PDB file of C-alpha atoms in Angstrom:
ATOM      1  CA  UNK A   1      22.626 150.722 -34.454  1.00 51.00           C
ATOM      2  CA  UNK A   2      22.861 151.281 -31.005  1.00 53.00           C
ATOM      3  CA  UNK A   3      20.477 150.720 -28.138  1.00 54.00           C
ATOM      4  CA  UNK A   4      18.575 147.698 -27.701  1.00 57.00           C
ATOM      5  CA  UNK A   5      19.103 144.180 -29.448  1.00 60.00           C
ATOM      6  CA  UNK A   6      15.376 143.194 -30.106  1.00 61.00           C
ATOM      7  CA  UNK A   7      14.451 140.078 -28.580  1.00 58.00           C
ATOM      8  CA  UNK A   8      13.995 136.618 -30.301  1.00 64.00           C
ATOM      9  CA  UNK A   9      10.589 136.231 -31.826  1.00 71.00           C
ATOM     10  CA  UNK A  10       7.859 134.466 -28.867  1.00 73.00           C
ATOM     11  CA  UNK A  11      10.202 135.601 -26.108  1.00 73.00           C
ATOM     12  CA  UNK A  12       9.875 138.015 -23.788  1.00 71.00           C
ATOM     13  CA  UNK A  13      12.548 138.988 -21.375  1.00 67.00           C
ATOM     14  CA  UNK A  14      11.211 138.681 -17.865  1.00 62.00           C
ATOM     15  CA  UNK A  15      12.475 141.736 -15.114  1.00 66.00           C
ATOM     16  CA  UNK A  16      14.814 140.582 -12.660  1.00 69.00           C
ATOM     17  CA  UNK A  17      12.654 140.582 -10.092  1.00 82.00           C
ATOM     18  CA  UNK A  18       9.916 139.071 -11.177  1.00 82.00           C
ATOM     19  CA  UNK A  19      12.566 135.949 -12.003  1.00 82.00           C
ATOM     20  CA  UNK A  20      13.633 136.311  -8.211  1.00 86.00           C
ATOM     21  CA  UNK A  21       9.662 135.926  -7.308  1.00 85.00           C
ATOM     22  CA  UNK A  22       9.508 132.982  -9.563  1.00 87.00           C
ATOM     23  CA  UNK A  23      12.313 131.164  -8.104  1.00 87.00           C
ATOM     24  CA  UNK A  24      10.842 132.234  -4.455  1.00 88.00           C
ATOM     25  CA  UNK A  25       7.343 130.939  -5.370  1.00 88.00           C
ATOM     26  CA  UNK A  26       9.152 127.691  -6.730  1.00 87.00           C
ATOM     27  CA  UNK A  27      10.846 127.091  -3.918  1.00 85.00           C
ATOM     28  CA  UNK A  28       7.791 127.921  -1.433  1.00 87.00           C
ATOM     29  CA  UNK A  29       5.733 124.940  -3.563  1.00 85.00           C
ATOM     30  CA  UNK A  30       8.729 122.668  -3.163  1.00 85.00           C
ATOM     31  CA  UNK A  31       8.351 123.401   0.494  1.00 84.00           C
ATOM     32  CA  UNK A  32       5.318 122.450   1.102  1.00 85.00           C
ATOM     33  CA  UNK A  33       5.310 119.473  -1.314  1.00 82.00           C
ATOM     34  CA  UNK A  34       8.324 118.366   1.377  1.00 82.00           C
ATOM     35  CA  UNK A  35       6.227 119.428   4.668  1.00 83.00           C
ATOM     36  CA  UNK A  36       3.041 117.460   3.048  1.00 83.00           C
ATOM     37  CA  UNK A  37       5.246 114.333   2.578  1.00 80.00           C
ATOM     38  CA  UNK A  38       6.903 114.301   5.791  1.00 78.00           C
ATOM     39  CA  UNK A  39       2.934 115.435   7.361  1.00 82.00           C
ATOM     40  CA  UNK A  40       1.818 111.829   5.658  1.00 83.00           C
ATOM     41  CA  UNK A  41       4.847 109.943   6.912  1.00 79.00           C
ATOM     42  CA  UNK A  42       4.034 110.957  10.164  1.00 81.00           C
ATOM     43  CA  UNK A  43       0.859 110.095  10.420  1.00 82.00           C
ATOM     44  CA  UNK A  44       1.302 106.788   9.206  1.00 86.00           C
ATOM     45  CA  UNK A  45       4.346 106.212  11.492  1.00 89.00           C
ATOM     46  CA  UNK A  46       3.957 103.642  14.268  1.00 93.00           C
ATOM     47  CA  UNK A  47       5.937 102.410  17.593  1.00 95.00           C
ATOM     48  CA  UNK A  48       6.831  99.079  18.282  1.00 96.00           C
ATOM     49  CA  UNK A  49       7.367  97.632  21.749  1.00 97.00           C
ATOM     50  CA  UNK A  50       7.625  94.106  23.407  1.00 97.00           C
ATOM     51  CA  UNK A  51       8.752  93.346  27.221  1.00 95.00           C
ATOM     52  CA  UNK A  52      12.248  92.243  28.212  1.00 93.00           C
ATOM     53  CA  UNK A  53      11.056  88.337  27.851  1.00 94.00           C
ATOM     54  CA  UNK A  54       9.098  89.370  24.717  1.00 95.00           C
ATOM     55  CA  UNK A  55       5.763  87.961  25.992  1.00 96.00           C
ATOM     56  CA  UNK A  56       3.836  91.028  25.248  1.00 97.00           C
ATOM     57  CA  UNK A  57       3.826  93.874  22.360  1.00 97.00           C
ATOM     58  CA  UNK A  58       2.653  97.052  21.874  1.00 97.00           C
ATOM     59  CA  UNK A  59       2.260  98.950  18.947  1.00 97.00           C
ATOM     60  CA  UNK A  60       1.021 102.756  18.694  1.00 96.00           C
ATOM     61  CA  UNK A  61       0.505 105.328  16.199  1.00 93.00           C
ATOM     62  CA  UNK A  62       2.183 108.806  16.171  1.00 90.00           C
ATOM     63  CA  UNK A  63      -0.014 110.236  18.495  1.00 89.00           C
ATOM     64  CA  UNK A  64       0.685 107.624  21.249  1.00 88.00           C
ATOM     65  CA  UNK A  65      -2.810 106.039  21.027  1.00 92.00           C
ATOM     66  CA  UNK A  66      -2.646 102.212  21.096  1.00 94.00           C
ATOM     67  CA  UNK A  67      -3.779 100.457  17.745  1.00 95.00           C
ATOM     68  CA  UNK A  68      -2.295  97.314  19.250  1.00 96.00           C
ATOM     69  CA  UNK A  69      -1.316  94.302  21.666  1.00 96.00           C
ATOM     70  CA  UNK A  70      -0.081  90.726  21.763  1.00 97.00           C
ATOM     71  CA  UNK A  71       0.035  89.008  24.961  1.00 97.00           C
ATOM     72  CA  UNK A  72       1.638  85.401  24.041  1.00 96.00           C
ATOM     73  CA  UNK A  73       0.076  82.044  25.870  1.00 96.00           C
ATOM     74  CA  UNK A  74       2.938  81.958  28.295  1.00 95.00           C
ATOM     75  CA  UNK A  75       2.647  85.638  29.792  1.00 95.00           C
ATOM     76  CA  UNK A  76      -0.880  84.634  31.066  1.00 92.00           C
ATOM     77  CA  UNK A  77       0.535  82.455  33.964  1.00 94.00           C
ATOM     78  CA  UNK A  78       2.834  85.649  35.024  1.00 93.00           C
ATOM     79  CA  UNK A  79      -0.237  87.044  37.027  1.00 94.00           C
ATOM     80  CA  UNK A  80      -2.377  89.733  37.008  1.00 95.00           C
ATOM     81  CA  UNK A  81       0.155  92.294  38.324  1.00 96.00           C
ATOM     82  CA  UNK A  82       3.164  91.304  36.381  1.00 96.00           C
ATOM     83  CA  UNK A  83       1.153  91.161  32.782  1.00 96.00           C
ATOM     84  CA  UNK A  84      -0.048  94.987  33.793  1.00 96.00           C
ATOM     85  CA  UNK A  85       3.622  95.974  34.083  1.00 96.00           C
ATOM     86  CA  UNK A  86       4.817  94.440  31.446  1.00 96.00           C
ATOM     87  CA  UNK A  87       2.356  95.886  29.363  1.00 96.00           C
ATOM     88  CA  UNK A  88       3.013  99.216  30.824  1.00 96.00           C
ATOM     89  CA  UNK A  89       6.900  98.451  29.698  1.00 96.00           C
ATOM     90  CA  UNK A  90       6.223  97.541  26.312  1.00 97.00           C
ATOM     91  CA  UNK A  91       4.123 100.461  25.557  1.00 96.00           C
ATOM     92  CA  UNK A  92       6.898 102.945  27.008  1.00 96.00           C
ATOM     93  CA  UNK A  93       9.192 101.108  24.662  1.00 97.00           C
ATOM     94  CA  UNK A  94       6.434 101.531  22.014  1.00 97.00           C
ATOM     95  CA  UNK A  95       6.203 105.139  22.538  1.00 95.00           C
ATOM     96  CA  UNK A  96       9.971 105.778  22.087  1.00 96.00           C
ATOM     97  CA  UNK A  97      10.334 104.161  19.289  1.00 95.00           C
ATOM     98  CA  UNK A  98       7.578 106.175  17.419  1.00 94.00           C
ATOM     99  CA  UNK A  99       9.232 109.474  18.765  1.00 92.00           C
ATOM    100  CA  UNK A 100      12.825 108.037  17.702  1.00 93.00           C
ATOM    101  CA  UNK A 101      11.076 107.203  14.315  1.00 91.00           C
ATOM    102  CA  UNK A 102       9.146 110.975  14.031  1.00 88.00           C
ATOM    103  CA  UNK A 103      12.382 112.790  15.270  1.00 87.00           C
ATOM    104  CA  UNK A 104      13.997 110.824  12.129  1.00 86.00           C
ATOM    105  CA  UNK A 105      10.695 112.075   9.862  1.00 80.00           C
ATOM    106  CA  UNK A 106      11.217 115.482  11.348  1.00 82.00           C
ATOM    107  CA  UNK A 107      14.939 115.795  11.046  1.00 76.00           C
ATOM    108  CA  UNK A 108      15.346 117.206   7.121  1.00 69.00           C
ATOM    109  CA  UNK A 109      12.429 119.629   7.806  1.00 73.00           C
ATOM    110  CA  UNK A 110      14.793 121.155  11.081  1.00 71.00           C
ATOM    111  CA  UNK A 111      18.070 120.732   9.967  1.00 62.00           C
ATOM    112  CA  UNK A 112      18.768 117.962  12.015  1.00 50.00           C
ATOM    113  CA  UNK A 113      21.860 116.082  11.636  1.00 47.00           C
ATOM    114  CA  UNK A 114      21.853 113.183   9.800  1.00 49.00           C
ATOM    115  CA  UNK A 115      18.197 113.447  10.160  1.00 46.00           C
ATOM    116  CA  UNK A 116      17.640 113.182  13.529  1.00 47.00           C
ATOM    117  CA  UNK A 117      16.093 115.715  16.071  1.00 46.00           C
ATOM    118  CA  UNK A 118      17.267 115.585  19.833  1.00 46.00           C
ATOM    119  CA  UNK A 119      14.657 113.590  21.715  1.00 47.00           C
ATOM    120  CA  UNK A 120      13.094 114.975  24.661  1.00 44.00           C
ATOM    121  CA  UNK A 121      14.770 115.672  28.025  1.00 41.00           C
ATOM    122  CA  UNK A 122      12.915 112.808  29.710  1.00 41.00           C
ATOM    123  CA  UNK A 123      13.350 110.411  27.251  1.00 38.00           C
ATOM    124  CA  UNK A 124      16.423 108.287  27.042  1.00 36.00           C
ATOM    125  CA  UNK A 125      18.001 105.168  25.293  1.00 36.00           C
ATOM    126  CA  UNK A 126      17.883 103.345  28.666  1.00 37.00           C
ATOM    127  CA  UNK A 127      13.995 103.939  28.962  1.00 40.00           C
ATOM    128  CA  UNK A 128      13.758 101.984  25.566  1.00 40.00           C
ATOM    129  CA  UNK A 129      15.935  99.330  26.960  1.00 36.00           C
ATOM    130  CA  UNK A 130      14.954  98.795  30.460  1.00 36.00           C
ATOM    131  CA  UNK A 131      12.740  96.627  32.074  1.00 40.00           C
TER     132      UNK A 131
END
């Protein structure tokens, strides 16, 4: 009989590129399904910082604002300039560690490798570790 083999009952073939707008459409949703996820990670990811003796921590949220301290019993007798600074140390600390921990959120969503996103020229391990 030549021409066209009719198509099984309840189906109906679909054009090739509506198929190719399908699968574009799919993968668009499971996009943004991934960007919403790593969105929500982000903003409930939070740095964690202490000085070198471990007197004082600091904890922040993605954004760098400060949800958090502990100043330990003994750092009180360090005096009034040497709690400030190590304060001020444990919140840089606290700071890279939330970008270490977004740059690892971030790296799928930029191709990073192994997950990880190169961290910003003026931040280094040795800030994290100094002090």
């Amino acid at each position: 009989m030549g021409g066209r083999e009719a198509a099984p009952m309840g189906y109906e073939p679909v054009p090739p590129a509506e198929a190719d707008l399908t699968r574009m459409m799919s993968s668009l949703d499971e996009q943004a399904a991934r960007f919403g996820r790593v969105g929500r990670d982000l903003a409930e990811t939070r740095g964690n910082g202490e000085s070198a003796d471990g007197l004082v921590g600091v904890e922040v949220s993605s954004s760098g604002t400060l949800v958090g301290v502990r100043i330990e019993p003994g750092a009180l007798g360090l005096g009034a300039e040497a709690l400030a600074q190590a304060v001020l140390r444990a919140a840089k600390r606290a700071e890279h560690d939330v970008a270490e921990r977004a740059n690892q959120a971030l790296g799928p969503l930029v191709g990073g490798q192994n997950g990880e996103v190169s961290p910003p020229a003026e931040t280094t391990r040795a800030d994290h570790r100094t002090g």
